[in-house]
Amino acid sequence: MSTLKMPSLISKLRIVMASSQLLAATLTTLTLTSPASAVSVSPKGVNVRTFGPSTIFLTFIGLRPDQRPAEGLWCGAINANQSCRTGTIFGRLPRRSNLSTRSGPNSQNLTDIMTIPPSVARRAYQDALRGNSSEFFYVRRFVSANGPDEFVAVTCRLAGGGARSPLALTNVKLEFATHSTKTVTVIPRNAEVPPIKARIRYNGTGLLKGRWEVVLPGEPPPSQRDRLPEASLPIEQRSTQRRYTLVERFSRFVPPTGRVTLPGPDPSRFPKSASGLHLVLLRIEATADREGNSVTEFGTLNSGGVAGFPLPVLRYYVSAKDEESSVVALLAPIPGDTITRQQAVTFEWQPIPNAQFYRLDVVRLDGSEVLTAFTTTDKTRYVMSPDAMQDVGSTLQWRVNALDTEGNILSISEWTMFNILN
C-alpha cells in the first residue's frame, strides 16, 4: 500500500519544489526591475487661489540617479499610477516658469516651484461648476532610460488664497513714491534718492522678512538667480546668492488680504557719493510657513515668501557735472540682464545737454544690425516690441549716440550686453 503511494508523493514534492523555484525567480526579477522606492512629494496637498495665480514650493524626494524630470501638467483627474486622465488636462507648466533644480545629498531630490497660472485655476473652477470635484492635480513626470516613467501628483484644493494657503508672492512692483511710473531716476551727487516703495500681491499670511540692498557702480550685476526670493531656491543654494551693500532690514506680518505696500528705507541711507548707475534690490528671506513647508528626510525646508519669478529692481543714476556733457549713461537694461522673447525690451538712458536727437543702435555680437532707431530729446527711452525679438540670437549689445541738429555726435555711450531667453 505504502509502496504504491511513494511515486505519487515524490511527484508532488517535485511540483512543490519547482513552484518554489519559480516564485523565487519571479521575486528576484521584480526586485531587479522595480525601483527600490517610489518618488514622493512634500507637501502632498495645498490650498490654491480660485481666482488668480498661486505659487507653491515643492520638494520631490527620492529620485534615482538615472531619473530626470519631464513635463508638469495640471488635470482634473488622475489614473491609478497618478498620471493625468485623458480629456481632463487643464494646462502645462510653461517653460519660462520651470524653476526646478536637483537638490539634496547625491541630488536625489528635486526642488520645484509650482506656479499655477490664472487660466488653469479658471478651468478648474469651471470644471467644479459642472459638478466635478473642486480638487485638481499637478502631475510631474519623471523619465528614466532604465525603467518606466513615474508620475507624482500634488492635490490642489480651490480656496480663497487666504490664511490656509502658503505665503507666496504673486506680483511685485518697485517704484519711486513721487514718480510711480518711473523705474529710473537721475540725481546730482550727494543729493537724496526719492522715497521708494514696493507694491506686493501675495497669497496666504505670515511673516514677510527681508532687506534692501544697493548694487554700487562697477560691481557685478545680480543674476536672475540672485534676484529670486531665498525660498525659491534649494536649501544648499540659499547661502550662495551674491550679497551687496545693505541699506536696511525689515520684518513685517502680512494679514490674509492679498496686498501690501512695503515702504522703502530712509532715503538718506542710500549711497550717493559715487557717480554711476546704482541698482536697488528687494531681497525676500525664507520664513517658516506651515501651509507650504516641505518635510524631507533632511529636515524641514522653509518656503514662506516663495515666488516663481525674479524680483524687479529700481535704478538711480548719480551724475557729476563733468560727466553730463561727455558720456551718455545707459540705465536699462542693465549689463547682463536676461529678457524673454515674449516680452518687450525698454531701453532707457540719461539725457545729455544740447542734444537734439538720440540714435539707438542694437546689434548682435558679430556686429550685424538688429535695430536702429531715432528719438527726440524729450524721449530718453525706446520700447522694442516682442516681434523684433525673434531670430536675433541669444545675446545682444546696445548703445546710444547723442546728436546735434546737423547729426554730429556730441556724446556716445559704451556698448552694453543683455541676454535673450527662449
Coordinates of C-alpha atoms in Angstrom, one line a residue:
M1 CA 0.0 0.0 0.0
S2 CA 2.8 2.4 1.0
T3 CA 4.9 1.2 -1.9
L4 CA 2.1 2.3 -4.3
K5 CA 1.9 5.8 -2.8
M6 CA 5.6 6.6 -2.9
P7 CA 5.9 7.7 -6.6
S8 CA 2.8 9.9 -6.2
L9 CA 4.3 11.6 -3.1
I10 CA 7.7 12.1 -4.9
S11 CA 5.9 13.7 -7.8
K12 CA 4.0 16.1 -5.5
L13 CA 7.3 17.1 -3.8
R14 CA 8.9 17.8 -7.2
I15 CA 5.9 20.0 -8.2
V16 CA 6.2 22.0 -4.9
M17 CA 9.9 22.4 -5.3
A18 CA 9.5 23.7 -8.9
S19 CA 6.8 26.1 -7.8
S20 CA 9.1 27.5 -5.1
Q21 CA 11.9 27.9 -7.5
L22 CA 9.6 29.8 -9.9
L23 CA 8.3 32.0 -7.2
A24 CA 11.9 32.8 -6.0
A25 CA 12.9 33.7 -9.6
T26 CA 9.9 35.9 -10.0
L27 CA 10.6 37.8 -6.8
T28 CA 14.2 38.2 -7.8
T29 CA 13.2 39.6 -11.2
L30 CA 10.7 42.0 -9.6
T31 CA 13.4 43.2 -7.2
L32 CA 15.9 43.9 -10.0
T33 CA 13.4 45.7 -12.3
S34 CA 11.3 47.7 -9.8
P35 CA 12.6 50.8 -8.2
A36 CA 13.8 50.5 -4.6
S37 CA 11.4 53.3 -3.5
A38 CA 8.9 55.5 -5.4
V39 CA 9.4 59.2 -5.7
S40 CA 7.3 61.1 -3.2
V41 CA 6.5 64.8 -2.8
S42 CA 6.1 67.3 0.1
P43 CA 3.7 69.0 0.6
K44 CA 1.3 66.4 -0.9
G45 CA -1.7 68.7 -1.0
V46 CA -2.2 72.5 -0.8
N47 CA -4.9 75.2 -0.9
V48 CA -4.6 77.4 -4.0
R49 CA -6.3 80.6 -5.1
T50 CA -9.5 80.2 -7.1
F51 CA -9.3 83.5 -9.0
G52 CA -5.7 84.4 -9.7
P53 CA -2.2 82.8 -9.7
S54 CA -0.7 80.6 -7.0
T55 CA 2.9 79.7 -6.3
I56 CA 3.9 76.6 -4.2
F57 CA 7.3 75.3 -3.1
L58 CA 7.5 71.6 -3.7
T59 CA 10.2 69.0 -3.0
F60 CA 10.1 65.7 -4.9
I61 CA 12.0 63.2 -2.8
G62 CA 13.9 60.0 -3.7
L63 CA 14.9 60.4 -7.3
R64 CA 17.2 57.7 -8.7
P65 CA 20.4 58.9 -10.4
D66 CA 19.0 57.8 -13.8
Q67 CA 15.7 59.7 -13.4
R68 CA 15.1 63.2 -14.7
P69 CA 12.1 65.5 -14.6
A70 CA 9.9 65.9 -17.7
E71 CA 6.8 68.0 -18.2
G72 CA 4.4 69.2 -15.5
L73 CA 0.6 69.1 -16.2
W74 CA -2.5 70.2 -14.3
C75 CA -5.6 68.0 -14.7
G76 CA -8.9 67.3 -13.2
A77 CA -8.5 63.6 -12.6
I78 CA -5.6 61.1 -12.3
N79 CA -5.2 57.3 -13.1
A80 CA -4.1 54.7 -10.6
N81 CA -0.4 55.4 -11.5
Q82 CA -1.0 59.1 -10.8
S83 CA -0.8 60.1 -14.5
C84 CA -3.4 62.6 -15.9
R85 CA -6.6 61.0 -17.1
T86 CA -7.2 61.6 -20.8
G87 CA -9.5 64.5 -21.5
T88 CA -9.0 66.2 -18.1
I89 CA -5.9 68.3 -18.7
F90 CA -6.2 72.0 -17.8
G91 CA -2.7 73.2 -18.8
R92 CA 1.0 72.6 -19.0
L93 CA 3.8 74.2 -16.9
P94 CA 5.3 76.9 -19.2
R95 CA 9.0 76.6 -19.9
R96 CA 9.6 80.1 -18.5
S97 CA 8.1 79.2 -15.2
N98 CA 10.1 76.0 -14.8
L99 CA 12.5 76.7 -11.9
S100 CA 13.0 73.0 -11.0
T101 CA 16.5 72.2 -9.6
R102 CA 18.1 69.0 -8.4
S103 CA 18.9 69.2 -4.7
G104 CA 19.9 67.3 -1.6
P105 CA 22.7 64.9 -1.0
N106 CA 23.6 63.0 -4.2
S107 CA 21.0 65.2 -6.0
Q108 CA 18.2 62.7 -5.0
N109 CA 15.6 65.5 -4.5
L110 CA 14.1 68.0 -6.9
T111 CA 13.1 71.5 -5.8
D112 CA 10.1 72.6 -7.9
I113 CA 8.3 76.0 -7.8
M114 CA 4.8 75.3 -9.0
T115 CA 3.3 78.5 -10.4
I116 CA -0.4 77.9 -11.3
P117 CA -1.5 80.4 -14.0
P118 CA -4.9 82.1 -13.6
S119 CA -6.1 80.3 -16.7
V120 CA -5.6 76.9 -15.1
A121 CA -7.4 77.9 -11.9
R122 CA -10.3 79.3 -14.0
R123 CA -10.6 76.0 -15.9
A124 CA -10.6 74.0 -12.6
Y125 CA -13.3 76.3 -11.3
Q126 CA -15.4 75.9 -14.4
D127 CA -15.0 72.1 -14.1
A128 CA -16.2 72.3 -10.5
L129 CA -19.2 74.3 -11.6
R130 CA -20.2 71.4 -13.8
G131 CA -20.5 69.1 -10.8
N132 CA -16.9 67.7 -10.7
S133 CA -14.6 67.7 -7.8
S134 CA -13.2 71.1 -6.7
E135 CA -9.8 69.4 -6.3
F136 CA -7.4 69.1 -9.2
F137 CA -3.9 67.8 -9.6
Y138 CA -0.4 68.9 -10.6
V139 CA 1.4 65.9 -12.1
R140 CA 5.1 65.8 -12.6
R141 CA 6.5 63.0 -14.9
F142 CA 10.0 61.5 -14.3
V143 CA 11.6 59.6 -17.1
S144 CA 14.4 57.0 -17.0
A145 CA 16.4 55.1 -19.6
N146 CA 16.3 52.0 -17.3
G147 CA 12.6 51.8 -16.4
P148 CA 9.1 53.0 -17.0
D149 CA 8.0 56.6 -16.5
E150 CA 7.0 57.6 -13.0
F151 CA 4.2 60.1 -12.2
V152 CA 3.9 62.0 -8.9
A153 CA 0.7 64.1 -8.2
V154 CA 0.1 67.0 -5.9
T155 CA -3.5 67.7 -4.9
C156 CA -4.6 71.3 -5.4
R157 CA -7.7 72.4 -3.5
L158 CA -9.5 75.5 -4.7
A159 CA -9.7 78.1 -2.0
G160 CA -9.6 81.9 -1.5
G161 CA -5.9 82.3 -1.2
G162 CA -6.2 83.4 2.4
A163 CA -4.9 82.2 5.8
R164 CA -4.8 78.4 4.9
S165 CA -2.8 79.0 1.7
P166 CA 1.1 79.0 1.5
L167 CA 2.6 82.5 1.8
A168 CA 3.8 83.3 -1.8
L169 CA 4.4 86.4 -3.8
T170 CA 2.4 86.6 -7.0
N171 CA 3.4 90.1 -8.1
V172 CA 5.9 92.7 -7.0
K173 CA 6.3 96.3 -8.3
L174 CA 9.1 98.7 -7.1
E175 CA 8.5 102.4 -7.7
F176 CA 9.6 105.8 -6.6
A177 CA 6.9 107.2 -4.3
T178 CA 6.8 110.6 -6.1
H179 CA 7.0 109.1 -9.6
S180 CA 5.1 105.8 -9.7
T181 CA 5.6 105.3 -13.4
K182 CA 9.4 105.6 -13.3
T183 CA 11.8 102.8 -12.6
V184 CA 14.9 105.1 -13.2
T185 CA 15.8 108.5 -11.8
V186 CA 18.9 110.7 -12.1
I187 CA 20.2 112.7 -9.1
P188 CA 23.1 115.0 -8.6
R189 CA 26.0 113.7 -6.5
N190 CA 25.3 113.7 -2.7
A191 CA 21.6 114.5 -3.3
E192 CA 18.9 112.3 -1.7
V193 CA 17.2 109.5 -3.6
P194 CA 13.4 109.9 -3.8
P195 CA 11.5 107.7 -1.4
I196 CA 10.7 104.2 -2.7
K197 CA 8.1 101.6 -2.0
A198 CA 7.2 98.1 -3.1
R199 CA 3.6 97.1 -4.0
I200 CA 3.3 93.4 -3.3
R201 CA 0.4 91.0 -4.1
Y202 CA 0.5 87.6 -2.3
N203 CA -1.4 84.6 -1.2
G204 CA -1.6 83.3 2.4
T205 CA -0.4 85.1 5.5
G206 CA 2.7 85.2 7.7
L207 CA 6.0 87.0 8.2
L208 CA 7.4 88.9 5.3
K209 CA 11.1 89.3 6.1
G210 CA 14.0 90.6 4.1
R211 CA 16.3 93.5 3.4
W212 CA 17.0 96.4 0.9
E213 CA 20.4 96.3 -0.8
V214 CA 22.1 98.5 -3.4
V215 CA 24.5 97.4 -6.2
L216 CA 27.2 100.1 -6.5
P217 CA 28.7 101.2 -9.8
G218 CA 31.3 98.8 -11.1
E219 CA 30.0 95.8 -9.1
P220 CA 28.9 92.7 -11.0
P221 CA 25.1 93.0 -11.6
P222 CA 22.8 90.4 -10.0
S223 CA 21.9 87.4 -12.0
Q224 CA 18.3 86.1 -12.3
R225 CA 19.1 83.6 -9.6
D226 CA 20.4 86.3 -7.3
R227 CA 17.1 88.2 -7.7
L228 CA 14.9 85.2 -6.7
P229 CA 13.5 85.2 -3.2
E230 CA 15.5 82.9 -0.9
A231 CA 12.6 80.5 -0.6
S232 CA 12.6 79.8 -4.4
L233 CA 16.0 78.1 -4.1
P234 CA 17.0 74.7 -2.8
I235 CA 18.4 74.8 0.7
E236 CA 22.0 74.3 -0.3
Q237 CA 21.9 77.3 -2.8
R238 CA 20.3 79.8 -0.5
S239 CA 23.5 81.0 1.1
T240 CA 25.2 81.4 -2.3
Q241 CA 23.3 84.4 -3.6
R242 CA 25.5 87.4 -4.2
R243 CA 25.3 90.0 -1.4
Y244 CA 25.5 93.8 -2.0
T245 CA 25.6 96.9 0.2
L246 CA 23.0 96.5 2.9
V247 CA 20.7 99.6 3.4
E248 CA 18.0 98.3 5.8
R249 CA 16.4 95.2 7.0
F250 CA 12.6 94.7 7.6
S251 CA 10.3 92.2 9.2
R252 CA 6.5 92.6 8.8
F253 CA 3.5 90.4 9.4
V254 CA 1.1 90.4 6.5
P255 CA -2.6 89.5 7.0
P256 CA -4.6 87.4 4.5
T257 CA -5.7 90.4 2.5
G258 CA -3.6 89.7 -0.6
R259 CA -2.0 93.1 -0.9
V260 CA 0.5 95.2 1.0
T261 CA 2.6 98.3 0.3
L262 CA 6.1 98.0 1.8
P263 CA 7.8 101.3 2.4
G264 CA 11.5 101.6 1.4
P265 CA 14.4 102.6 3.6
D266 CA 15.1 106.1 4.8
P267 CA 16.2 107.9 1.6
S268 CA 19.2 109.4 3.4
R269 CA 20.7 105.9 3.9
F270 CA 21.1 105.2 0.2
P271 CA 24.7 105.5 -1.1
K272 CA 25.1 108.6 -3.4
S273 CA 28.7 109.7 -3.3
A274 CA 29.9 107.6 -6.3
S275 CA 28.8 108.7 -9.7
G276 CA 27.2 106.0 -11.9
L277 CA 24.3 103.6 -12.0
H278 CA 23.0 102.2 -8.7
L279 CA 20.5 99.3 -8.5
V280 CA 18.1 99.0 -5.6
L281 CA 17.3 95.3 -4.8
L282 CA 14.5 94.0 -2.6
R283 CA 15.7 90.7 -1.1
I284 CA 13.0 88.4 0.5
E285 CA 14.2 85.8 3.0
A286 CA 12.6 82.4 3.6
T287 CA 10.3 82.1 6.7
A288 CA 8.5 79.2 8.3
D289 CA 5.1 78.5 6.7
R290 CA 3.2 75.5 8.0
E291 CA 0.9 75.5 4.9
G292 CA 3.7 75.2 2.4
N293 CA 6.9 73.9 4.1
S294 CA 8.5 70.8 2.6
V295 CA 9.2 68.0 5.1
T296 CA 12.1 65.9 3.8
E297 CA 14.4 63.2 5.2
F298 CA 17.0 66.0 5.6
G299 CA 14.8 68.3 7.6
T300 CA 12.0 70.9 7.1
L301 CA 12.6 73.4 4.3
N302 CA 11.0 76.8 5.0
S303 CA 9.1 78.2 2.0
G304 CA 7.4 81.4 3.3
G305 CA 7.9 84.2 0.7
V306 CA 8.4 82.0 -2.3
A307 CA 7.9 83.4 -5.8
G308 CA 8.0 82.0 -9.3
F309 CA 9.9 85.0 -10.8
P310 CA 13.0 87.2 -10.2
L311 CA 12.1 90.3 -8.2
P312 CA 12.4 93.6 -10.1
V313 CA 14.9 96.4 -9.5
L314 CA 14.9 100.2 -9.3
R315 CA 17.7 102.2 -10.7
Y316 CA 19.1 105.6 -9.8
Y317 CA 22.0 107.3 -11.6
V318 CA 24.3 109.6 -9.6
S319 CA 25.7 112.2 -12.0
A320 CA 28.6 114.6 -11.8
K321 CA 28.7 117.9 -13.7
D322 CA 31.8 117.0 -15.5
E323 CA 30.1 113.8 -16.8
E324 CA 26.8 115.2 -18.0
S325 CA 28.3 116.6 -21.3
S326 CA 30.7 113.8 -22.0
V327 CA 29.2 110.3 -21.8
V328 CA 25.7 109.0 -22.4
A329 CA 24.8 106.9 -19.3
L330 CA 22.8 103.8 -20.1
L331 CA 20.1 102.9 -17.5
A332 CA 18.2 99.9 -18.7
P333 CA 18.5 97.1 -19.5
I334 CA 21.4 96.6 -17.1
P335 CA 24.5 94.8 -18.2
G336 CA 23.9 91.0 -18.2
D337 CA 20.2 91.3 -17.8
T338 CA 18.0 88.5 -19.2
I339 CA 14.9 89.1 -21.2
T340 CA 12.5 86.6 -22.7
R341 CA 11.4 86.8 -26.4
Q342 CA 7.8 87.1 -25.3
Q343 CA 8.3 90.5 -23.6
A344 CA 9.2 94.0 -24.9
V345 CA 12.6 95.5 -24.2
T346 CA 12.6 99.0 -22.8
F347 CA 15.9 100.9 -23.4
E348 CA 16.5 103.9 -21.1
W349 CA 19.4 106.4 -20.9
Q350 CA 20.4 109.6 -19.2
P351 CA 19.7 112.9 -21.2
I352 CA 22.6 114.9 -22.5
P353 CA 22.6 118.8 -22.6
N354 CA 22.5 120.4 -26.0
A355 CA 21.5 117.1 -27.7
Q356 CA 18.7 117.4 -30.4
F357 CA 18.3 113.7 -31.2
Y358 CA 19.3 110.3 -29.9
R359 CA 20.2 107.3 -32.0
L360 CA 19.8 103.8 -30.5
D361 CA 21.9 101.0 -32.0
V362 CA 21.1 97.3 -31.2
V363 CA 23.4 94.8 -32.8
R364 CA 24.4 91.1 -32.5
L365 CA 27.8 90.1 -31.1
D366 CA 29.1 89.8 -34.6
G367 CA 28.2 93.4 -35.3
S368 CA 25.2 92.7 -37.6
E369 CA 22.4 95.2 -37.1
V370 CA 19.2 94.3 -35.3
L371 CA 17.7 97.8 -34.8
T372 CA 18.5 101.5 -35.4
A373 CA 16.0 104.0 -34.0
F374 CA 16.0 107.8 -33.6
T375 CA 14.2 109.7 -30.8
T376 CA 13.9 113.4 -30.0
T377 CA 15.5 114.9 -26.9
D378 CA 12.3 114.7 -24.9
K379 CA 12.3 111.0 -25.2
T380 CA 15.1 109.1 -23.5
R381 CA 13.5 105.7 -23.8
Y382 CA 12.6 103.3 -26.6
V383 CA 10.5 100.2 -26.5
M384 CA 11.5 97.3 -28.7
S385 CA 8.4 95.1 -29.4
P386 CA 8.5 91.3 -28.9
D387 CA 8.1 90.8 -32.6
A388 CA 11.5 92.3 -33.2
M389 CA 13.0 89.8 -30.7
Q390 CA 12.6 86.8 -32.9
D391 CA 15.6 85.2 -34.5
V392 CA 18.1 87.8 -33.0
G393 CA 20.4 85.3 -31.3
S394 CA 20.9 84.8 -27.5
T395 CA 23.0 87.9 -26.7
L396 CA 22.6 91.5 -28.0
Q397 CA 24.5 94.7 -27.3
W398 CA 23.3 98.3 -27.5
R399 CA 24.5 101.9 -27.3
V400 CA 23.1 105.4 -27.6
N401 CA 24.5 108.4 -29.6
A402 CA 23.6 112.0 -28.7
L403 CA 23.4 114.1 -31.9
D404 CA 23.2 117.8 -32.6
T405 CA 20.9 119.5 -35.2
E406 CA 23.4 118.5 -38.0
G407 CA 23.6 114.9 -37.0
N408 CA 27.0 115.2 -35.5
I409 CA 27.8 113.1 -32.5
L410 CA 28.0 115.0 -29.2
S411 CA 28.3 112.0 -27.0
I412 CA 28.3 108.3 -27.3
S413 CA 27.8 105.5 -24.7
E414 CA 29.7 102.3 -24.2
W415 CA 28.3 99.1 -25.6
T416 CA 26.2 97.1 -23.1
M417 CA 25.2 93.5 -23.5
F418 CA 22.0 91.7 -22.4
N419 CA 20.7 88.2 -22.9
I420 CA 17.7 86.8 -24.7
L421 CA 15.9 83.7 -23.2
N422 CA 13.8 81.5 -25.4

